[in-house]
Short mmCIF file of C-alpha atoms in Angstrom, two decimals:
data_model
loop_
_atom_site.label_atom_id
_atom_site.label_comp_id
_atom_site.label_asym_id
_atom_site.label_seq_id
_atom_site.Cartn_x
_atom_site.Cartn_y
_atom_site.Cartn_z
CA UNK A 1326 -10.76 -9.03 -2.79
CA UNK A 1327 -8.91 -11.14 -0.54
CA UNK A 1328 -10.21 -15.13 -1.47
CA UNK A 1329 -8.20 -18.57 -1.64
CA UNK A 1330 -5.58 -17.37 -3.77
CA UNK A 1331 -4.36 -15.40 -0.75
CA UNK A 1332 -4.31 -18.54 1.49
CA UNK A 1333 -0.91 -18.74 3.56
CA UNK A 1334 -1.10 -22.23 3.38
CA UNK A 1335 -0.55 -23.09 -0.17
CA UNK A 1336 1.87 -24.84 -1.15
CA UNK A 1337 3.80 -25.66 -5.06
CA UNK A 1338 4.84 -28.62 -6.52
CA UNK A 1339 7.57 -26.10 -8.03
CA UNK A 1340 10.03 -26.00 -5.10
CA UNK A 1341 11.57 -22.94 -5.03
CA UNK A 1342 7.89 -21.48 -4.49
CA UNK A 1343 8.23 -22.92 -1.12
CA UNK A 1344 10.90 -20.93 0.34
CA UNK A 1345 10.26 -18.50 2.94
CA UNK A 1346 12.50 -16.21 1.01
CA UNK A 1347 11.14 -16.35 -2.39
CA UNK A 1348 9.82 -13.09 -3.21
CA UNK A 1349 7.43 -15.26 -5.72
CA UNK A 1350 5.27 -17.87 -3.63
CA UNK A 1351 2.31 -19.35 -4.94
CA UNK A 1352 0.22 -16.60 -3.36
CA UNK A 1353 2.16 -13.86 -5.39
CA UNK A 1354 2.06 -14.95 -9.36
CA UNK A 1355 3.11 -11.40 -10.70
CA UNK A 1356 3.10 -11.38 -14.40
CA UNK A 1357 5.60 -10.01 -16.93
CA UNK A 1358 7.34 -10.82 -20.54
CA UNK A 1359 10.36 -12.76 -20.83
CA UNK A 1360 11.91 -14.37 -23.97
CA UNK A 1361 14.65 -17.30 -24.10
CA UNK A 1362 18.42 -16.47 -24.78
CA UNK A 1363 18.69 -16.09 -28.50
CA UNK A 1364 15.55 -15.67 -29.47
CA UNK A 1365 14.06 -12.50 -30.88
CA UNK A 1366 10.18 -14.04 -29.52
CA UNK A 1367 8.42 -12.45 -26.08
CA UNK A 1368 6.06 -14.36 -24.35
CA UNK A 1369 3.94 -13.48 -21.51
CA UNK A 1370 5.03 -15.66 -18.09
CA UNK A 1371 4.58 -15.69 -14.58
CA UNK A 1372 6.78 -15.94 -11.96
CA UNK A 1373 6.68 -18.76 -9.36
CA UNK A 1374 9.96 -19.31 -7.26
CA UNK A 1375 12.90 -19.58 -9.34
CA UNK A 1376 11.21 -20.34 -12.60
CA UNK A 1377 8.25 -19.06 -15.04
CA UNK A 1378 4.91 -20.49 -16.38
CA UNK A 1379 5.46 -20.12 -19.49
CA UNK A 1380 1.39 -18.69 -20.42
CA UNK A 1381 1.69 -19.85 -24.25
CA UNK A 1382 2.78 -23.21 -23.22
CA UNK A 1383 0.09 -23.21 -20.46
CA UNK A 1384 -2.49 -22.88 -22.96
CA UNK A 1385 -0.75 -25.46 -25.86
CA UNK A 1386 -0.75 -27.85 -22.83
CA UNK A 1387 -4.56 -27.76 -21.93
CA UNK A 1388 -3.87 -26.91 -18.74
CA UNK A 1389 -6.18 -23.46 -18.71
CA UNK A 1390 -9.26 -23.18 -19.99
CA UNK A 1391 -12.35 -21.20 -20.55
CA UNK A 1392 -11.95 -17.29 -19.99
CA UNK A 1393 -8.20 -17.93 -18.62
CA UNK A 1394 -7.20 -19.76 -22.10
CA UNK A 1395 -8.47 -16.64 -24.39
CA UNK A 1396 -6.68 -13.95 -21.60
CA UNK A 1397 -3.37 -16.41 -22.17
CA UNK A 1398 -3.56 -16.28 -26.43
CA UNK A 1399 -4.08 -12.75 -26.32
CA UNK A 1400 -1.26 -11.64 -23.94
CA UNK A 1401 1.81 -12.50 -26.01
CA UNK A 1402 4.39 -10.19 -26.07
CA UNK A 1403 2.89 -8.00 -24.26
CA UNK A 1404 0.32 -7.63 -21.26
CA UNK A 1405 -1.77 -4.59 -23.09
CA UNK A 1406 -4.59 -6.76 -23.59
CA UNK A 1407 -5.03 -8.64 -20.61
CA UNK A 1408 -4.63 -4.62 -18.63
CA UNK A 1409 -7.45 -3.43 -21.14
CA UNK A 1410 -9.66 -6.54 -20.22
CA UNK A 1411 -10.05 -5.11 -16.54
CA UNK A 1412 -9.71 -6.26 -12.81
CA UNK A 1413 -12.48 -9.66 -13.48
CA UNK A 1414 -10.32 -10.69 -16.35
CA UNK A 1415 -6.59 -10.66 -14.11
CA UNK A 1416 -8.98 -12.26 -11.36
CA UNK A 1417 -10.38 -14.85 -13.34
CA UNK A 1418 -6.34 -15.64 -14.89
CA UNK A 1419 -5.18 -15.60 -11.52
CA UNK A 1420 -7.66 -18.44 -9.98
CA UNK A 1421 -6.26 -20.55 -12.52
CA UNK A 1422 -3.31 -20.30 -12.24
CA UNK A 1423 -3.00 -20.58 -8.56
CA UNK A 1424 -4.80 -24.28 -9.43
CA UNK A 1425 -2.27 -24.72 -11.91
CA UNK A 1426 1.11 -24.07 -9.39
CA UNK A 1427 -0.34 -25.72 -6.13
CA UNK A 1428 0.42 -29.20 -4.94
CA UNK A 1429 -3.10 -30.24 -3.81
CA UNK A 1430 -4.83 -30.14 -7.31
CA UNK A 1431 -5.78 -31.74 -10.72
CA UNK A 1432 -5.00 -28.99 -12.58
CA UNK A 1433 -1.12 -28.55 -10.63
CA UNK A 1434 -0.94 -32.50 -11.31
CA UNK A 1435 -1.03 -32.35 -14.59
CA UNK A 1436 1.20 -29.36 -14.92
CA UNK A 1437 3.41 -30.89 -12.37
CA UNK A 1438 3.70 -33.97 -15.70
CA UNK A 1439 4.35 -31.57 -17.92
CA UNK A 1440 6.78 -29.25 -16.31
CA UNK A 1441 9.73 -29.77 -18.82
CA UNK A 1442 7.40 -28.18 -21.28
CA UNK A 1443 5.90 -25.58 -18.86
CA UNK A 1444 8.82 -24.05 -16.96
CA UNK A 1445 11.35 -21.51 -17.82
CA UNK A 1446 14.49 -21.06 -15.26
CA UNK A 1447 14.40 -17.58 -14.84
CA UNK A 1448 17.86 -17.63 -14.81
CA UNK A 1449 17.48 -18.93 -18.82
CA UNK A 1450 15.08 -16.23 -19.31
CA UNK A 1451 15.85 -12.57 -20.72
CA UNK A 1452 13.08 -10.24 -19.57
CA UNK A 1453 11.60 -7.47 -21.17
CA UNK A 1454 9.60 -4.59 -20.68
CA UNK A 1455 6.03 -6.06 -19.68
CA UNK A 1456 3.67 -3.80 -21.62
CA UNK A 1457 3.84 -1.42 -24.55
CA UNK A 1458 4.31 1.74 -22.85
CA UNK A 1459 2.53 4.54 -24.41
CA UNK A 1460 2.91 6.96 -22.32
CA UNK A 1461 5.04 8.10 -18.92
CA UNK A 1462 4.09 10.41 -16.36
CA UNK A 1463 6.30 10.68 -13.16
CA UNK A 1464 4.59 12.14 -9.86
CA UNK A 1465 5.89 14.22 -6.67
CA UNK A 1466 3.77 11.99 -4.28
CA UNK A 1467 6.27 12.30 -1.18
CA UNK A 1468 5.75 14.90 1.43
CA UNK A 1469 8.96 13.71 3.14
CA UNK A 1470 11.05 14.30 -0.28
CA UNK A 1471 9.37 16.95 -1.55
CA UNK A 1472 10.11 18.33 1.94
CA UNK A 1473 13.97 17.60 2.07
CA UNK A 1474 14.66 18.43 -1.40
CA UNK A 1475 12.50 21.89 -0.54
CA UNK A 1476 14.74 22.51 2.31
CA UNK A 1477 17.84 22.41 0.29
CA UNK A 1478 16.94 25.26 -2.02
CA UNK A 1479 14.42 27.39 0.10
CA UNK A 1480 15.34 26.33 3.53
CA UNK A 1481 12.22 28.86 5.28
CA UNK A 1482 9.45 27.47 2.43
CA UNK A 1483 10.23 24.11 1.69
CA UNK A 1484 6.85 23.39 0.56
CA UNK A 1485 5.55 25.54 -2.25
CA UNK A 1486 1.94 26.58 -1.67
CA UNK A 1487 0.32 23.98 -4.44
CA UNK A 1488 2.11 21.20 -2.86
CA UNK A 1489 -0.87 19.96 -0.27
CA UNK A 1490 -3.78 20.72 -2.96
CA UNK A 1491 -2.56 19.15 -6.20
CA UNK A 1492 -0.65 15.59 -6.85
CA UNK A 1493 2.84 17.44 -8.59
CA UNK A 1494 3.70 15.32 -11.96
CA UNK A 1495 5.62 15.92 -15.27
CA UNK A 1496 5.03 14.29 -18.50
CA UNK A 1497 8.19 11.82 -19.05
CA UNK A 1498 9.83 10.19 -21.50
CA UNK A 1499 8.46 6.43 -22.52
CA UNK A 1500 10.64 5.36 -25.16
CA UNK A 1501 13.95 5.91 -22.43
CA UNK A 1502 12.48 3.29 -20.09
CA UNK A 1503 14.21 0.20 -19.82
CA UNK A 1504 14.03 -3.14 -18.27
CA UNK A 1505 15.38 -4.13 -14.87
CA UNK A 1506 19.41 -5.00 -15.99
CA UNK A 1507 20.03 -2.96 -18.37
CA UNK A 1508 23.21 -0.65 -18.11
CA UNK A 1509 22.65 3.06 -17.85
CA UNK A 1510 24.84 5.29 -19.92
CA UNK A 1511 25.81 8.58 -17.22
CA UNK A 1512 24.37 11.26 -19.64
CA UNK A 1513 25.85 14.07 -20.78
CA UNK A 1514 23.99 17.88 -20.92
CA UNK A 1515 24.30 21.64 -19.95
CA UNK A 1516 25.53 22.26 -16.46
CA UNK A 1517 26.02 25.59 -14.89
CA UNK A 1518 28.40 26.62 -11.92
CA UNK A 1519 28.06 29.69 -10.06
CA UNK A 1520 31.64 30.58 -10.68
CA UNK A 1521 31.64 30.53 -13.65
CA UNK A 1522 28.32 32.77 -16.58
CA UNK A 1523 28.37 30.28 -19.00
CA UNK A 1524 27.18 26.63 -19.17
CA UNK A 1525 29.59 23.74 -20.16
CA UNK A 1526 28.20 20.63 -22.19
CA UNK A 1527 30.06 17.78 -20.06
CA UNK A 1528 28.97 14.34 -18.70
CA UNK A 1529 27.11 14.40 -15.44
CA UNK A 1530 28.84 14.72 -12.04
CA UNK A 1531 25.69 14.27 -10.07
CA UNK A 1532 24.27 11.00 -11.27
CA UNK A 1533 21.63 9.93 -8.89
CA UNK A 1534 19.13 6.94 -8.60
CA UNK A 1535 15.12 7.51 -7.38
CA UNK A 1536 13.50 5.00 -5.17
CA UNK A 1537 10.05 4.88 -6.86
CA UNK A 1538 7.21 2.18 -7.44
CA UNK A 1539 5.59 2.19 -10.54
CA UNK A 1540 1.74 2.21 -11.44
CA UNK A 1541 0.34 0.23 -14.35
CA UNK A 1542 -2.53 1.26 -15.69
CA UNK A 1543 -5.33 -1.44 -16.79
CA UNK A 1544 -8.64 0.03 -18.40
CA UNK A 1545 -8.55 3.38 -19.50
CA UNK A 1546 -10.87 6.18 -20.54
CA UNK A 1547 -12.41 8.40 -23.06
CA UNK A 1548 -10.83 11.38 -24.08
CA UNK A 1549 -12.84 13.86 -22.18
CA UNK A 1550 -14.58 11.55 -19.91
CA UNK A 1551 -12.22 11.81 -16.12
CA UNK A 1552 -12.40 8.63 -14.02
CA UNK A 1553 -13.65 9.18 -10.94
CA UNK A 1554 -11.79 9.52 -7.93
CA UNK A 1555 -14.73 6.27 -6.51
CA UNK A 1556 -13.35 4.25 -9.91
CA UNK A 1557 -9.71 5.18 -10.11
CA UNK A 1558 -8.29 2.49 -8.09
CA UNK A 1559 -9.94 -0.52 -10.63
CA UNK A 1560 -8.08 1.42 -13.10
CA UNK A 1561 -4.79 0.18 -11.71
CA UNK A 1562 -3.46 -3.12 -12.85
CA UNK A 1563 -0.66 -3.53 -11.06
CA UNK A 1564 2.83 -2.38 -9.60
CA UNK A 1565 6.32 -2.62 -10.18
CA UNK A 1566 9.70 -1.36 -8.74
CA UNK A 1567 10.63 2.15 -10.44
CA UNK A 1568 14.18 3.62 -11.07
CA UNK A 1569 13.65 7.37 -12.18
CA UNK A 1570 17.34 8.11 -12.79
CA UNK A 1571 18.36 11.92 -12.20
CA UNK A 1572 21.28 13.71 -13.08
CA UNK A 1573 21.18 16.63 -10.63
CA UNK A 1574 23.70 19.16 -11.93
CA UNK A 1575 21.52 18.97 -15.72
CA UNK A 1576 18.70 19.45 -13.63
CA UNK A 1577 19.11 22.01 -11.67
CA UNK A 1578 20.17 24.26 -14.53
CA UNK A 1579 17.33 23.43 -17.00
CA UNK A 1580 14.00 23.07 -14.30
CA UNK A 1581 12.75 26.82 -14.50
CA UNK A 1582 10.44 27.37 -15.52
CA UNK A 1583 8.89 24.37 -16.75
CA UNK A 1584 10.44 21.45 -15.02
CA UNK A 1585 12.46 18.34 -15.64
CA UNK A 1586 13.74 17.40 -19.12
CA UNK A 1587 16.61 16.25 -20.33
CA UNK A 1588 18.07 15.60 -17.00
CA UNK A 1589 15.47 12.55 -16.43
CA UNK A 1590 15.13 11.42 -19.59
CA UNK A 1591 18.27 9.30 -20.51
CA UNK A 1592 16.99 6.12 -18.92
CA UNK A 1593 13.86 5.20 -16.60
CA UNK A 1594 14.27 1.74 -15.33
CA UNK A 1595 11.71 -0.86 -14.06
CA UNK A 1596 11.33 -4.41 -12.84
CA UNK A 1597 9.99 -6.85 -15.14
CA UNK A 1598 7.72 -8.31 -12.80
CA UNK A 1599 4.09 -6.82 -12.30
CA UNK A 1600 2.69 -7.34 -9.08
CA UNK A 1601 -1.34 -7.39 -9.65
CA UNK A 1602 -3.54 -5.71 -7.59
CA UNK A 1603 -5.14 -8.88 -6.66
CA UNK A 1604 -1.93 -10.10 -5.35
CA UNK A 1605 -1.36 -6.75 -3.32
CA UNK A 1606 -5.40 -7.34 -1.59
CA UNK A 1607 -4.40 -8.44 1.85
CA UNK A 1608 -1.56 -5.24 1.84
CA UNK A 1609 -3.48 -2.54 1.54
CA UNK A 1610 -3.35 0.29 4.04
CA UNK A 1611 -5.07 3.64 5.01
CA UNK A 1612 -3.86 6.43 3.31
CA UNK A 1613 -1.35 8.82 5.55
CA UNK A 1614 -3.30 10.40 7.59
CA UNK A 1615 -3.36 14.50 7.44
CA UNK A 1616 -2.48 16.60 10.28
CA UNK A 1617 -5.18 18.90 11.46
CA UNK A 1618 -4.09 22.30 9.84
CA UNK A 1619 -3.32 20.63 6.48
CA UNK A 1620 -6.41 21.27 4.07
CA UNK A 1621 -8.53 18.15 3.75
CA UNK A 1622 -8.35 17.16 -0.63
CA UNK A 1623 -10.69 18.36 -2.96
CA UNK A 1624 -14.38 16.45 -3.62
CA UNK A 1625 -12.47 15.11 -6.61
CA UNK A 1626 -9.64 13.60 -4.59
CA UNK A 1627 -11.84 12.15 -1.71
CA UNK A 1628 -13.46 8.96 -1.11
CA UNK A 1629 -13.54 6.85 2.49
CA UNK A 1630 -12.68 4.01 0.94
CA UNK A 1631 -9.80 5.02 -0.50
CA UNK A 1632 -9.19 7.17 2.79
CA UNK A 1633 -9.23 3.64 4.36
CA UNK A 1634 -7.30 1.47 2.21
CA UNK A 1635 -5.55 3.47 -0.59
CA UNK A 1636 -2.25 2.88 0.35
CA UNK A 1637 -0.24 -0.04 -0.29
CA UNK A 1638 2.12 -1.30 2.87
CA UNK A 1639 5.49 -1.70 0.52
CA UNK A 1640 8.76 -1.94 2.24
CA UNK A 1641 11.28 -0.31 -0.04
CA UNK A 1642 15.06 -0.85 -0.09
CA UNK A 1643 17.85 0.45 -2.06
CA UNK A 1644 21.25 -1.37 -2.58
CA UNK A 1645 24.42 -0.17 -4.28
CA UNK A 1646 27.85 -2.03 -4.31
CA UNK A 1647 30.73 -0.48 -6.33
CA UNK A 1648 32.70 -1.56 -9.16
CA UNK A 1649 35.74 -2.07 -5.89
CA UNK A 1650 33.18 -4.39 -3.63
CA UNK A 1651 32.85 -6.58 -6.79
CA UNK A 1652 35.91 -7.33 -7.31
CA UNK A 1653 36.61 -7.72 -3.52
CA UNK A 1654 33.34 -10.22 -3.41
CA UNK A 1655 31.59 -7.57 -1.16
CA UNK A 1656 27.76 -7.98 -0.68
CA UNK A 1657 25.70 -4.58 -1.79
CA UNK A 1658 25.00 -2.26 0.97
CA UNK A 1659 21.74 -1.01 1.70
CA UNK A 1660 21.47 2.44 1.75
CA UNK A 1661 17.92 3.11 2.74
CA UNK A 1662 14.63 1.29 3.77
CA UNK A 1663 11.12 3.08 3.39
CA UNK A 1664 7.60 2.56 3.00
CA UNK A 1665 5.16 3.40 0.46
CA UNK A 1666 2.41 4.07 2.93
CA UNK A 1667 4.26 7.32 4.26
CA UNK A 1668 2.92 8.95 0.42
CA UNK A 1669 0.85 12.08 0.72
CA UNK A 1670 -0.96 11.28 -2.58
CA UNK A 1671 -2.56 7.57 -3.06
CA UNK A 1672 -2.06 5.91 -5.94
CA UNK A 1673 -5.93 6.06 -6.57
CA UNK A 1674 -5.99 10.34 -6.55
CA UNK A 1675 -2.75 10.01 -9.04
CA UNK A 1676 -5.36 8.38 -11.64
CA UNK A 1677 -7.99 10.68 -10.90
CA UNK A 1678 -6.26 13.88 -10.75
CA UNK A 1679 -4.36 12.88 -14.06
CA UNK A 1680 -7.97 12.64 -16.21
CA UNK A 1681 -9.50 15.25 -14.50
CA UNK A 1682 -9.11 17.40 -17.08
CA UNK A 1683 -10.43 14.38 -19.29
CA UNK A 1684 -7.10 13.60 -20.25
CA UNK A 1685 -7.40 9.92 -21.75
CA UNK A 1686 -5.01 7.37 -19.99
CA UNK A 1687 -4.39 4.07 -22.04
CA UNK A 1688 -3.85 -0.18 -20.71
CA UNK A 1689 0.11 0.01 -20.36
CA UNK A 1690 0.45 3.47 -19.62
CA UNK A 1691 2.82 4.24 -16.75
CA UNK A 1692 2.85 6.25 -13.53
CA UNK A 1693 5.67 6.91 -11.30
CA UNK A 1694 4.90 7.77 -7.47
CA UNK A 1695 8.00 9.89 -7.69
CA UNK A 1696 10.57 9.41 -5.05
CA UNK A 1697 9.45 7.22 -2.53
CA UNK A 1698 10.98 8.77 1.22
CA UNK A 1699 10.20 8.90 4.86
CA UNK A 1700 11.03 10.93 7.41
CA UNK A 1701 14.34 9.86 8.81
CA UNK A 1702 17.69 9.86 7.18
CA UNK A 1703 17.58 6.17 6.87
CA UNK A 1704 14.06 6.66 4.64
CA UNK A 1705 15.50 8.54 2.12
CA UNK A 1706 15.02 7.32 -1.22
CA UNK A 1707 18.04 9.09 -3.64
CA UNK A 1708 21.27 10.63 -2.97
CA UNK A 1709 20.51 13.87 -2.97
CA UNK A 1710 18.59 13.12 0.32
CA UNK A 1711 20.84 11.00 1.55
CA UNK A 1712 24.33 13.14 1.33
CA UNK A 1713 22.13 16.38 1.43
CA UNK A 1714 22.93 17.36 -1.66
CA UNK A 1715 26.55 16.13 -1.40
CA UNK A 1716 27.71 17.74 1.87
CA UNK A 1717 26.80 14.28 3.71
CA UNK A 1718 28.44 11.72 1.91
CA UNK A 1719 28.14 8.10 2.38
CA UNK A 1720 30.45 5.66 3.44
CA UNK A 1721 30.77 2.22 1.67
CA UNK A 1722 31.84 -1.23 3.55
CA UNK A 1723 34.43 -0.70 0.94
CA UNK A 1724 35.91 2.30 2.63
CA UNK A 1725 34.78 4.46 -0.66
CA UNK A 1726 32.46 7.23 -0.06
CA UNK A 1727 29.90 8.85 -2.12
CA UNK A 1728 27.77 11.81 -3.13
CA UNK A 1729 26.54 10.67 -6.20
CA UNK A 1730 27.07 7.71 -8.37
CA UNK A 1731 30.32 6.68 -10.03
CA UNK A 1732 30.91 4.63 -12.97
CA UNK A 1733 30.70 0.87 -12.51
CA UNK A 1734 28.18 1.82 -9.50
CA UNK A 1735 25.35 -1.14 -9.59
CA UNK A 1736 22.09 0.30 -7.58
CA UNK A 1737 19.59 -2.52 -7.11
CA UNK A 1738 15.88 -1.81 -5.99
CA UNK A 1739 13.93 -4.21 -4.29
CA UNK A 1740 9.94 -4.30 -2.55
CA UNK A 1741 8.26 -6.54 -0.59
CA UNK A 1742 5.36 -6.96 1.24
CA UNK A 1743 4.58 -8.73 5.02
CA UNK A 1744 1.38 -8.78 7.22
CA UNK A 1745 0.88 -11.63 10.16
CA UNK A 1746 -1.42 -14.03 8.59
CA UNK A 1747 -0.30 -13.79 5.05
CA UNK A 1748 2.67 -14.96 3.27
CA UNK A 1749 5.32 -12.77 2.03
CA UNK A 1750 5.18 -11.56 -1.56
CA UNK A 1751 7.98 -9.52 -3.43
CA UNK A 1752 8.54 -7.68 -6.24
CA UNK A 1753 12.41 -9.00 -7.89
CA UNK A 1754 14.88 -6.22 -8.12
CA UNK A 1755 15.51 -3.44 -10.38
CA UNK A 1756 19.04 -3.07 -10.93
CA UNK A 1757 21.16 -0.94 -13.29
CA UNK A 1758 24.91 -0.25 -13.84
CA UNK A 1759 26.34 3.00 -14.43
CA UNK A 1760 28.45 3.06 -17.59
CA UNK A 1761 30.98 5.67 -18.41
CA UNK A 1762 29.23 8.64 -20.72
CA UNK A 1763 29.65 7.89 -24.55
CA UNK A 1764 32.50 10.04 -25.52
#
């Protein structure tokens, strides 16, 4: 619900919260895991500007209390408690802690006295992963990609017939997903050419990036026992930029019959930075409205209230600059700007689809939305959109040009979220250098 946390008028005795840039005002206060520089030790933070509440700290100082003290002892290194505690617990944390940042209360004063003791720079700060991921399932939620990448290998049946019935996902691979800065080795794997009968094991030449957000799950459910397509949105906790890397050539060769494997399973990355679902309240959106001869969903995938607001309004943007524009001190270039609205599925049927079968989903899980494009060239989230499978290619500032990724190629996500009335919130970036494969 949208209440006084949300107020466009707050202000922080922190600073850098002020900025009409920040992506992390005091209306925002995403949550995530950071530790200092040489030490081994997560703790749970928030971000707020340029720096972090530390949440440990916050509770050693006596500056939460009550239900928002216990939520802050039992996050530590990890937000799987707090997600398990559901939406009342992350609201109740969150009123505090909008007290404890603003200018214009007790609870900010004293924190404001204490700050030396409070605040991280986040600079100072390594971040990692914010939750013990269990598990990883990556969806196909994008008619628009789903679409293009159609096109490209049945050009008259883009769509295959399941496509407007059933949210499309594959089981991935948690233990490959990595926070927001880590380097990504290009993989190596079978690849098949048409010229030639037999595969070659060789690095990938068709190294590609996925615009995606990322879904965290809070409470979960029984083995056995679905969640409800009415319940499935309390079931999210929050969201976070998504990098589902993809090398294409791997891909293509292994997919039949049973889908991705190895060719998406070298590295997922993600921002360290949860945006809650309280945070995202005055952003959400109808879902994407159907055209007339599309069939309407299932009973199990229908609801009017998630027909009216089960979309989140999420501008999207993906930057690369080459290992050549940094060392020429060239800015990244954007390469493509969408919005999460333009998704066929919500992020709501995702959960209830998934434990339909009474599949059990667990706090920390993760969901991917899949790619996240929209219908013009400009929308589309990866490079195999984008160059059309490599017949297109892009030009850089730099004069380079590409198809897919090189080496030394840094591709930075980044999210945000704007509505007259309300102040802007982000989500960080989600950046990740390509390193040459491992010989």
């Amino acid at each position: 619900m949208i209440d006084h946390t949300h107020d466009p008028g707050l202000t922080s005795w922190i600073d850098s919260a002020n900025d009409p840039a920040t992506d992390f005002p005091p209306q925002n206060l995403p949550l995530g895991v950071f530790r200092h520089a040489g030490s081994s030790e997560g703790r749970s933070g928030v971000a707020i500007g340029t720096m972090i509440v530390d949440l440990m700290e916050a509770r050693r100082l006596e500056l939460l209390d009550g239900e928002a003290a216990r939520i802050a002892a039992a996050c530590g290194d990890a937000l799987n408690v707090l997600m398990s505690l559901g939406p009342g617990a992350s609201s109740a944390l969150r009123r505090q802690l909008s007290e404890l940042v603003r200018a214009d209360t007790e609870r900010g004063n004293r924190a404001a006295a204490v700050a030396d003791h409070l605040l991280v720079a986040q600079r100072d700060a390594v971040m990692q992963l914010p939750a013990h991921i269990g598990d990883y399932t990556d969806f196909y939620a994008s008619i628009d990609h789903a679409t293009n990448v159609g096109s490209m290998m049945r050009p008259d049946n883009p769509l295959l017939p399941n496509y407007k019935w059933v949210p499309i996902g594959y089981h991935g691979r948690a233990s490959s997903i990595v926070p927001s800065g880590t380097p990504v080795r290009r993989p190596r794997g079978q690849i098949h050419s048409e010229q030639v009968n037999a595969p070659s094991f060789s690095p990938s030449q068709r190294l590609d990036y996925e615009l995606e957000i990322g879904l965290f799950v809070g409470q979960g459910n029984s083995l056995g026992t679905p969640i409800g397509i009415h319940d499935a949105g309390s079931h999210i906790f929050g969201l976070c930029l998504l990098n589902d890397w993809s090398a294409r050539d791997i891909q293509v060769w292994e997919y039949q019959p049973l889908g991705p494997f190895l060719s998406k399973s070298s590295a997922t990355s993600v921002s360290p930075w949860i945006v809650t679902c309280e945070a995202l309240a005055p952003f959400r959106a109808p879902a994407r409205e159907r055209p007339g001869d599309d069939p309407q969903p299932l009973p199990y995938l229908d609801d009017p209230k998630d027909r009216e607001q089960g979309a989140f309004d999420i501008t999207l943007e993906v930057y690369l600059q080459s290992r050549d524009m940094r060392a020429r001190g060239m800015a990244p270039q954007r390469l493509s700007q969408s919005r999460f609205t333009t998704m066929y599925w919500t992020a709501a049927q995702l959960i209830a689809h998934h434990t339909s079968n009474g599949c059990n989903l667990r706090p920390g899980d993760l969901l991917g939305s899949g790619t996240v494009s929209g219908a013009s060239r400009e929308a589309r989230g990866c490079l195999l959109e984008l160059t059309w499978r490599g017949s297109e290619p892009v030009t850089l500032a730099s004069g380079e040009t590409r198809r897919f990724l090189e080496d030394g190629d840094v591709v930075t996500l980044r999210g945000f979220c704007e509505r007259p009335g309300y102040r802007r919130i982000g989500f960080g970036e989600c950046t990740g250098e390509i390193l040459t494969a491992d010989n």
